[in-house]
Amino acid sequence: MSVTTGLAASRRKTFSDWANRHRKWLFASPAMIIVGLLIAIPLVWTIYLSLTNSEGSVRADHDFIGLGNYAAVFADFERFWPAVWRTFIFAGGVLIVELVLGMAIALLLWRPFRGERWVRVAILLPLVATPVAVGMMWKLIFDPNIGFANQLLGFFGIPAQPWLSGEYTALPTVMFMDIWQWTPMVVLILLAGLTSLSEEPDEAARIDGANAWQRFWYVTLPLLRATVVVAVLLRSIDALKTFDILYATKGKGGGAFHEVETLNVYAYGLSFDYNEYGVASAVLIIFFLLIIAIMWLITFRRKEKASK
Amino acid sequence: MTTTPTLAPSSPVSASASVTARRRRPLRSRAYTWFRAIALVVIVLVFVLPLAWMLLSSFKTNVDIYDAAKTLVFTPTLENFANVLGRDNYFQFIFNSAWIAFASTALSLVVGVPAAYAMSRFSMGRSAGVVLLARIIPGVSLLVPWYFIFANLRLVGGYSVLILSHMFVALPLIVYIMMSFFDSLPEDLEESAQVDGLTPIGAFLKITLPLSVPGIATSGILSIIFSWNNFMFALVLSGANTKTLPVAIFNFVSYASIDWGGLMAAAVVVTVPIMVIALFTQKYIVSGLTAGATKG
C-alpha cells in the first residue's frame, strides 16, 4: 500500500520535474500548434490550388497548370489591377486621414478638462460597434432618396449626391465609414503615448519661447514617433484587409461597377461567389505576399531607426 | 558675490516678461478653452449622432423613415423589434454569437495566457512571431482550405468550426496583450516564491496568474468584442442554425426592397449588447487597444 503510493508520488514528482524543466515549450506549444495548423496546412493547400485549374468544387477533377493562373491574374486589367489600386487607395487614404484626425483629437484630449469621461465614451462607441451594423447604419444615412446625408445637403442648398450607389462616390463613401469607425483607435493609441511623455521637454521649449506649433512639431512629435509607428502598423494591417463594411454595403463584386472591390473582396468573391478556386488561390497568394512585404517594410524601417 | 550684480539688472526684465506672459496667457488659453470645447462637442456629435440615427430609425415605421418631416417627431413603435425577434430565429442567432464569442475566448485564454507568459519570460521572439503572423494574414486566404478540410470532416455548419475559426482572431490578440502585460510584471515575485519552495509552474499558477487578472480581463473582453463583431468566418462556415448575428443582419439586405426599420432594429440588436459591455469595461478595453503602444 505505502509502496504503491510512494511509487505514484515519485512518478508524479518526476512528471512535475519534467514539466517544470520544459515549461517554456509546454506553455508555448499549444497556442503555436493551433495557430500553426490553422495557417500552415491551408497555406500549402492554397499554394497547390493556385497551380491548378480547380473550379466549381475542390473535390472535382482538376489539372496542374503551373503558373497559368498567375499569368492570367497579372494580365487581368479589368478586375485584378483595379482591385490592387483600390486596395492601396482605400488603405492609404484612410490611414492618412485617420492619423491626421487622430492626432488632432488626441492633442485636444491631452490636457485634462471637464466632461472628459463623456468624450472618451463617445470615442469608444464607434470602435466597439459591429462593422456590419455600422455599414447598414451608413447605408440608410447615405441612401440617395431618404438618407439624412442628402437631407443635410438639401438644407444647405447643395444638390443630392448618389453616395454609395455612384460609380465614383462609392469608394470615398466607404472610406468615410472606415474613418468614422477607426479614427478613435488612433486617438486612443496616440493619447496613451502622449500621456506617457514627460512634461520637461515641452516646458523647456516653452521657456525657450517656442510657440504651440513649434513645440508640437519639434518636441512632441519626435518623442511620439514609436507610438505613431504602432498606430500605423495596426491600422494598415486592418485597412488592407477590410472586408466587413465593403461587402455588407455593396455586396458581391463590390457593386455593379466593382467600385469598392478591393483585393480582399475580389478574392472572397472569386472563392465563394464564383467558386473559381484556382484563380482565387493565385490572387490570395499575391495578396498574402503583398501584405507580408508591406508589414516587413514598416517594421524593418522601424528597426533601422531604432538601431541608429 | 559675482553673480549678484549680473542677476540684479536682469531680474526686472524677466519679472516684467513674466508679468506680460501671465497677463497674456490666460487670454490665449481662454480662447483655446473655447475652441477646444466647441471642437470636442463637434467630435462627440460626429461619433454619436449616426448611432442615434440608427436607434431612432429602429423605432420608426417604414412610412415615417421615408418622411423627412418626421426626422425627430414621430410615434415610436416596437413593431420592428417584434418583427426581427419574431421572425426567423433571432434568439438562436443571439445565442450563437454569444456562445461562439464566449467559447473561443475561453479556449484562447487557456492556451494563450501560458504561451504569452513563456514568450515574455524566455524572450521567444521568433515563436511569438508565428502566433502574431495570424494577426497579419488575411483570413480570406485561409478560408478556402478551411472550408474544404472542415467540410470533409463534416464539421461545417457546427459550432466547433466557428469556435476554432474565431480562435484564429482571438489567440493572437490575447498573446499580444498578455505578452506586454507579463513584460511589465516584475520577475522577482516568482523568484521569491520559488525560494519559498514553490516549483516554477507552481509560482506561475499561484503568484503570477492571480496578479494577471486585469490583463486577462482586458484581453478577454477585447477578444469577446472582436469575436462578436466578426463577419467573414461565419459568413462561410456557419450553417442555417449556427449563423451569427452579423451574418443574420447581412442576410436582411438580400430582400428585394429593404425593410429599413427592421434592418435598423436588427443592427440595434447586435450593437447594443456589445456597447453595454464596453461601457462597463471601458478602462480594460482602452488598455487593451493601446497595449504596447507606449513602448513602441
Short mmCIF file of N, CA, C and O in Angstrom, two decimals, chain A residues 73-159:
data_model
loop_
_atom_site.label_atom_id
_atom_site.label_comp_id
_atom_site.label_asym_id
_atom_site.label_seq_id
_atom_site.Cartn_x
_atom_site.Cartn_y
_atom_site.Cartn_z
N VAL A 73 -3.84 36.23 -63.95
CA VAL A 73 -4.16 37.28 -62.97
C VAL A 73 -3.40 38.56 -63.30
O VAL A 73 -3.98 39.65 -63.33
N PHE A 74 -2.11 38.42 -63.59
CA PHE A 74 -1.32 39.62 -63.87
C PHE A 74 -1.73 40.29 -65.17
O PHE A 74 -1.50 41.47 -65.37
N ALA A 75 -2.33 39.50 -66.07
CA ALA A 75 -2.78 40.09 -67.35
C ALA A 75 -4.19 40.64 -67.24
O ALA A 75 -4.73 41.18 -68.21
N ASP A 76 -4.80 40.52 -66.06
CA ASP A 76 -6.20 40.91 -65.90
C ASP A 76 -6.29 42.39 -65.50
O ASP A 76 -6.20 42.74 -64.33
N PHE A 77 -6.49 43.24 -66.51
CA PHE A 77 -6.56 44.68 -66.23
C PHE A 77 -7.98 45.14 -65.95
O PHE A 77 -8.22 46.31 -65.70
N GLU A 78 -8.94 44.18 -66.02
CA GLU A 78 -10.32 44.58 -65.78
C GLU A 78 -10.72 44.48 -64.31
O GLU A 78 -11.43 45.34 -63.81
N ARG A 79 -10.28 43.41 -63.65
CA ARG A 79 -10.68 43.23 -62.25
C ARG A 79 -9.49 43.28 -61.30
O ARG A 79 -9.55 43.94 -60.25
N PHE A 80 -8.40 42.55 -61.64
CA PHE A 80 -7.31 42.41 -60.67
C PHE A 80 -6.60 43.73 -60.39
O PHE A 80 -6.54 44.17 -59.24
N TRP A 81 -6.06 44.37 -61.44
CA TRP A 81 -5.27 45.59 -61.19
C TRP A 81 -6.10 46.72 -60.60
O TRP A 81 -5.62 47.38 -59.66
N PRO A 82 -7.34 46.94 -61.08
CA PRO A 82 -8.15 47.95 -60.39
C PRO A 82 -8.34 47.62 -58.91
O PRO A 82 -8.30 48.51 -58.06
N ALA A 83 -8.49 46.30 -58.61
CA ALA A 83 -8.66 45.91 -57.21
C ALA A 83 -7.41 46.23 -56.40
O ALA A 83 -7.49 46.68 -55.25
N VAL A 84 -6.24 46.01 -57.01
CA VAL A 84 -4.98 46.34 -56.32
C VAL A 84 -4.94 47.84 -56.01
O VAL A 84 -4.66 48.24 -54.87
N TRP A 85 -5.22 48.67 -57.05
CA TRP A 85 -5.16 50.12 -56.82
C TRP A 85 -6.17 50.54 -55.78
O TRP A 85 -5.88 51.37 -54.92
N ARG A 86 -7.39 49.95 -55.85
CA ARG A 86 -8.41 50.31 -54.86
C ARG A 86 -7.95 49.96 -53.46
O ARG A 86 -8.18 50.72 -52.52
N THR A 87 -7.29 48.81 -53.32
CA THR A 87 -6.79 48.41 -52.00
C THR A 87 -5.84 49.47 -51.46
O THR A 87 -5.93 49.87 -50.30
N PHE A 88 -4.94 49.95 -52.34
CA PHE A 88 -3.96 50.94 -51.88
C PHE A 88 -4.61 52.30 -51.65
O PHE A 88 -4.27 52.99 -50.69
N ILE A 89 -5.56 52.68 -52.52
CA ILE A 89 -6.24 53.97 -52.33
C ILE A 89 -7.01 53.94 -51.01
O ILE A 89 -6.94 54.86 -50.20
N PHE A 90 -7.74 52.83 -50.81
CA PHE A 90 -8.54 52.72 -49.58
C PHE A 90 -7.64 52.76 -48.35
O PHE A 90 -7.80 53.61 -47.48
N ALA A 91 -6.67 51.83 -48.30
CA ALA A 91 -5.83 51.72 -47.10
C ALA A 91 -5.00 52.98 -46.88
O ALA A 91 -4.94 53.52 -45.77
N GLY A 92 -4.38 53.47 -47.96
CA GLY A 92 -3.55 54.66 -47.83
C GLY A 92 -4.37 55.88 -47.44
O GLY A 92 -3.98 56.64 -46.55
N GLY A 93 -5.52 56.03 -48.08
CA GLY A 93 -6.38 57.17 -47.80
C GLY A 93 -6.86 57.21 -46.37
O GLY A 93 -6.71 58.22 -45.68
N VAL A 94 -7.44 56.07 -45.93
CA VAL A 94 -7.97 56.09 -44.56
C VAL A 94 -6.83 56.23 -43.55
O VAL A 94 -6.98 56.89 -42.53
N LEU A 95 -5.68 55.65 -43.86
CA LEU A 95 -4.56 55.73 -42.93
C LEU A 95 -4.13 57.18 -42.72
O LEU A 95 -3.97 57.63 -41.58
N ILE A 96 -3.98 57.92 -43.82
CA ILE A 96 -3.53 59.31 -43.71
C ILE A 96 -4.57 60.15 -42.94
O ILE A 96 -4.25 60.85 -41.99
N VAL A 97 -5.85 60.03 -43.35
CA VAL A 97 -6.88 60.83 -42.69
C VAL A 97 -7.00 60.46 -41.21
O VAL A 97 -7.09 61.32 -40.34
N GLU A 98 -6.97 59.15 -40.93
CA GLU A 98 -7.11 58.73 -39.54
C GLU A 98 -5.94 59.19 -38.69
O GLU A 98 -6.12 59.55 -37.52
N LEU A 99 -4.74 59.20 -39.26
CA LEU A 99 -3.58 59.67 -38.50
C LEU A 99 -3.68 61.15 -38.19
O LEU A 99 -3.47 61.58 -37.05
N VAL A 100 -4.04 61.96 -39.22
CA VAL A 100 -4.10 63.40 -39.01
C VAL A 100 -5.23 63.75 -38.04
O VAL A 100 -5.02 64.45 -37.04
N LEU A 101 -6.43 63.21 -38.32
CA LEU A 101 -7.57 63.47 -37.44
C LEU A 101 -7.30 62.93 -36.04
O LEU A 101 -7.58 63.59 -35.04
N GLY A 102 -6.76 61.71 -35.98
CA GLY A 102 -6.50 61.07 -34.68
C GLY A 102 -5.52 61.89 -33.87
O GLY A 102 -5.70 62.07 -32.66
N MET A 103 -4.49 62.41 -34.53
CA MET A 103 -3.51 63.23 -33.80
C MET A 103 -4.15 64.51 -33.30
O MET A 103 -3.96 64.91 -32.15
N ALA A 104 -4.97 65.14 -34.16
CA ALA A 104 -5.63 66.39 -33.75
C ALA A 104 -6.53 66.14 -32.54
O ALA A 104 -6.49 66.88 -31.55
N ILE A 105 -7.33 65.06 -32.60
CA ILE A 105 -8.25 64.79 -31.49
C ILE A 105 -7.47 64.41 -30.24
O ILE A 105 -7.80 64.85 -29.13
N ALA A 106 -6.42 63.62 -30.40
CA ALA A 106 -5.62 63.22 -29.24
C ALA A 106 -5.02 64.45 -28.56
O ALA A 106 -5.00 64.54 -27.33
N LEU A 107 -4.55 65.42 -29.36
CA LEU A 107 -3.98 66.64 -28.76
C LEU A 107 -5.05 67.43 -28.03
O LEU A 107 -4.79 68.00 -26.96
N LEU A 108 -6.28 67.45 -28.58
CA LEU A 108 -7.37 68.16 -27.90
C LEU A 108 -7.69 67.51 -26.56
O LEU A 108 -8.08 68.17 -25.61
N LEU A 109 -7.55 66.18 -26.51
CA LEU A 109 -7.93 65.46 -25.29
C LEU A 109 -6.78 65.36 -24.30
O LEU A 109 -6.96 64.90 -23.17
N TRP A 110 -5.59 65.79 -24.72
CA TRP A 110 -4.39 65.54 -23.93
C TRP A 110 -4.48 66.11 -22.52
O TRP A 110 -4.36 65.39 -21.53
N ARG A 111 -4.71 67.44 -22.43
CA ARG A 111 -4.77 68.06 -21.10
C ARG A 111 -6.15 67.82 -20.49
O ARG A 111 -7.16 67.84 -21.20
N PRO A 112 -6.19 67.60 -19.17
CA PRO A 112 -7.47 67.29 -18.53
C PRO A 112 -8.50 68.41 -18.69
O PRO A 112 -8.15 69.57 -18.81
N PHE A 113 -9.77 68.05 -18.74
CA PHE A 113 -10.84 69.05 -18.84
C PHE A 113 -12.11 68.44 -18.26
O PHE A 113 -12.17 67.24 -18.00
N ARG A 114 -13.12 69.30 -18.08
CA ARG A 114 -14.37 68.81 -17.50
C ARG A 114 -15.15 68.02 -18.55
O ARG A 114 -15.17 68.39 -19.71
N GLY A 115 -15.77 66.91 -18.13
CA GLY A 115 -16.56 66.12 -19.06
C GLY A 115 -15.70 65.18 -19.90
O GLY A 115 -16.15 64.64 -20.89
N GLU A 116 -14.46 64.99 -19.47
CA GLU A 116 -13.53 64.12 -20.19
C GLU A 116 -14.11 62.71 -20.38
O GLU A 116 -14.00 62.11 -21.44
N ARG A 117 -14.72 62.21 -19.30
CA ARG A 117 -15.30 60.86 -19.32
C ARG A 117 -16.26 60.68 -20.47
O ARG A 117 -16.26 59.67 -21.16
N TRP A 118 -17.11 61.70 -20.70
CA TRP A 118 -18.16 61.57 -21.73
C TRP A 118 -17.56 61.55 -23.12
O TRP A 118 -18.02 60.82 -23.99
N VAL A 119 -16.53 62.36 -23.31
CA VAL A 119 -15.87 62.37 -24.61
C VAL A 119 -15.23 61.01 -24.86
O VAL A 119 -15.30 60.46 -25.96
N ARG A 120 -14.62 60.45 -23.83
CA ARG A 120 -14.00 59.14 -24.00
C ARG A 120 -15.03 58.06 -24.34
O ARG A 120 -14.77 57.18 -25.15
N VAL A 121 -16.21 58.14 -23.71
CA VAL A 121 -17.27 57.18 -24.02
C VAL A 121 -17.67 57.32 -25.49
O VAL A 121 -17.78 56.33 -26.22
N ALA A 122 -17.85 58.58 -25.93
CA ALA A 122 -18.27 58.82 -27.32
C ALA A 122 -17.26 58.25 -28.29
O ALA A 122 -17.61 57.72 -29.34
N ILE A 123 -15.98 58.34 -27.92
CA ILE A 123 -14.93 57.85 -28.81
C ILE A 123 -14.89 56.33 -28.84
O ILE A 123 -14.55 55.72 -29.85
N LEU A 124 -15.29 55.72 -27.74
CA LEU A 124 -15.25 54.26 -27.66
C LEU A 124 -16.39 53.62 -28.46
O LEU A 124 -16.25 52.50 -28.97
N LEU A 125 -17.52 54.35 -28.59
CA LEU A 125 -18.71 53.74 -29.21
C LEU A 125 -18.47 53.23 -30.64
O LEU A 125 -18.79 52.07 -30.92
N PRO A 126 -17.92 54.04 -31.56
CA PRO A 126 -17.71 53.52 -32.91
C PRO A 126 -16.78 52.31 -32.93
O PRO A 126 -16.97 51.38 -33.72
N LEU A 127 -15.79 52.33 -32.04
CA LEU A 127 -14.80 51.26 -32.02
C LEU A 127 -15.39 49.90 -31.73
O LEU A 127 -14.93 48.88 -32.25
N VAL A 128 -16.37 49.85 -30.83
CA VAL A 128 -16.91 48.55 -30.44
C VAL A 128 -18.15 48.18 -31.24
O VAL A 128 -18.63 47.05 -31.15
N ALA A 129 -18.68 49.14 -32.04
CA ALA A 129 -19.87 48.84 -32.83
C ALA A 129 -19.56 47.78 -33.89
O ALA A 129 -18.48 47.78 -34.48
N THR A 130 -20.50 46.88 -34.11
CA THR A 130 -20.31 45.80 -35.09
C THR A 130 -20.18 46.37 -36.50
O THR A 130 -21.10 47.05 -36.96
N PRO A 131 -19.07 46.10 -37.21
CA PRO A 131 -18.87 46.71 -38.53
C PRO A 131 -20.04 46.49 -39.51
O PRO A 131 -20.39 47.43 -40.23
N VAL A 132 -20.62 45.30 -39.52
CA VAL A 132 -21.73 45.07 -40.45
C VAL A 132 -22.91 45.99 -40.12
O VAL A 132 -23.52 46.60 -41.01
N ALA A 133 -23.19 46.14 -38.83
CA ALA A 133 -24.28 47.03 -38.41
C ALA A 133 -23.94 48.47 -38.75
O ALA A 133 -24.81 49.24 -39.18
N VAL A 134 -22.66 48.83 -38.58
CA VAL A 134 -22.22 50.18 -38.93
C VAL A 134 -22.43 50.42 -40.42
O VAL A 134 -22.92 51.48 -40.84
N GLY A 135 -22.09 49.42 -41.24
CA GLY A 135 -22.31 49.54 -42.67
C GLY A 135 -23.78 49.78 -43.00
O GLY A 135 -24.12 50.64 -43.81
N MET A 136 -24.66 49.02 -42.34
CA MET A 136 -26.10 49.16 -42.58
C MET A 136 -26.59 50.53 -42.14
O MET A 136 -27.41 51.17 -42.82
N MET A 137 -26.07 50.98 -41.00
CA MET A 137 -26.45 52.30 -40.48
C MET A 137 -26.10 53.40 -41.49
O MET A 137 -26.94 54.23 -41.81
N TRP A 138 -24.87 53.35 -42.03
CA TRP A 138 -24.46 54.36 -43.01
C TRP A 138 -25.21 54.19 -44.32
O TRP A 138 -25.43 55.14 -45.04
N LYS A 139 -25.57 52.95 -44.65
CA LYS A 139 -26.32 52.71 -45.88
C LYS A 139 -27.66 53.46 -45.84
O LYS A 139 -28.09 54.02 -46.84
N LEU A 140 -28.27 53.48 -44.67
CA LEU A 140 -29.52 54.23 -44.52
C LEU A 140 -29.25 55.74 -44.57
O LEU A 140 -29.94 56.49 -45.26
N ILE A 141 -28.19 56.17 -43.84
CA ILE A 141 -27.90 57.61 -43.79
C ILE A 141 -27.51 58.13 -45.17
O ILE A 141 -27.84 59.25 -45.55
N PHE A 142 -26.81 57.31 -45.95
CA PHE A 142 -26.36 57.74 -47.29
C PHE A 142 -27.32 57.32 -48.39
O PHE A 142 -26.97 57.42 -49.56
N ASP A 143 -28.50 56.84 -48.02
CA ASP A 143 -29.46 56.47 -49.07
C ASP A 143 -29.78 57.72 -49.89
O ASP A 143 -30.08 58.77 -49.34
N PRO A 144 -29.72 57.59 -51.24
CA PRO A 144 -29.89 58.80 -52.08
C PRO A 144 -31.25 59.47 -51.90
O PRO A 144 -31.37 60.69 -52.00
N ASN A 145 -32.30 58.69 -51.63
CA ASN A 145 -33.64 59.27 -51.57
C ASN A 145 -34.07 59.66 -50.16
O ASN A 145 -34.64 60.72 -49.96
N ILE A 146 -33.82 58.78 -49.20
CA ILE A 146 -34.38 59.03 -47.87
C ILE A 146 -33.31 59.29 -46.82
O ILE A 146 -33.60 59.51 -45.66
N GLY A 147 -32.02 59.29 -47.23
CA GLY A 147 -30.95 59.38 -46.25
C GLY A 147 -30.79 60.75 -45.64
O GLY A 147 -31.11 61.78 -46.25
N PHE A 148 -30.25 60.78 -44.44
CA PHE A 148 -30.02 62.03 -43.72
C PHE A 148 -28.96 62.87 -44.42
O PHE A 148 -29.04 64.10 -44.42
N ALA A 149 -27.97 62.20 -45.04
CA ALA A 149 -26.87 62.93 -45.68
C ALA A 149 -27.39 63.90 -46.73
O ALA A 149 -27.01 65.07 -46.75
N ASN A 150 -28.30 63.43 -47.58
CA ASN A 150 -28.84 64.30 -48.62
C ASN A 150 -29.81 65.33 -48.06
O ASN A 150 -29.94 66.44 -48.59
N GLN A 151 -30.52 64.97 -46.98
CA GLN A 151 -31.38 65.96 -46.31
C GLN A 151 -30.54 67.12 -45.81
O GLN A 151 -30.90 68.29 -45.93
N LEU A 152 -29.37 66.77 -45.26
CA LEU A 152 -28.46 67.78 -44.73
C LEU A 152 -27.94 68.67 -45.86
O LEU A 152 -27.91 69.89 -45.73
N LEU A 153 -27.54 68.03 -46.97
CA LEU A 153 -27.06 68.80 -48.12
C LEU A 153 -28.16 69.73 -48.63
O LEU A 153 -27.90 70.88 -48.96
N GLY A 154 -29.38 69.20 -48.66
CA GLY A 154 -30.51 69.99 -49.11
C GLY A 154 -30.72 71.21 -48.25
O GLY A 154 -31.05 72.29 -48.74
N PHE A 155 -30.51 71.07 -46.96
CA PHE A 155 -30.64 72.16 -46.01
C PHE A 155 -29.70 73.31 -46.37
O PHE A 155 -30.02 74.48 -46.22
N PHE A 156 -28.50 72.95 -46.87
CA PHE A 156 -27.54 73.97 -47.29
C PHE A 156 -27.67 74.32 -48.77
O PHE A 156 -26.83 75.02 -49.31
N GLY A 157 -28.67 73.76 -49.43
CA GLY A 157 -28.90 74.08 -50.83
C GLY A 157 -27.97 73.37 -51.79
O GLY A 157 -27.80 73.79 -52.93
N ILE A 158 -27.32 72.29 -51.32
CA ILE A 158 -26.41 71.54 -52.20
C ILE A 158 -27.20 70.38 -52.81
O ILE A 158 -27.97 69.72 -52.11
N PRO A 159 -27.05 70.15 -54.13
CA PRO A 159 -27.81 69.06 -54.76
C PRO A 159 -27.48 67.69 -54.17
O PRO A 159 -26.37 67.47 -53.67
#
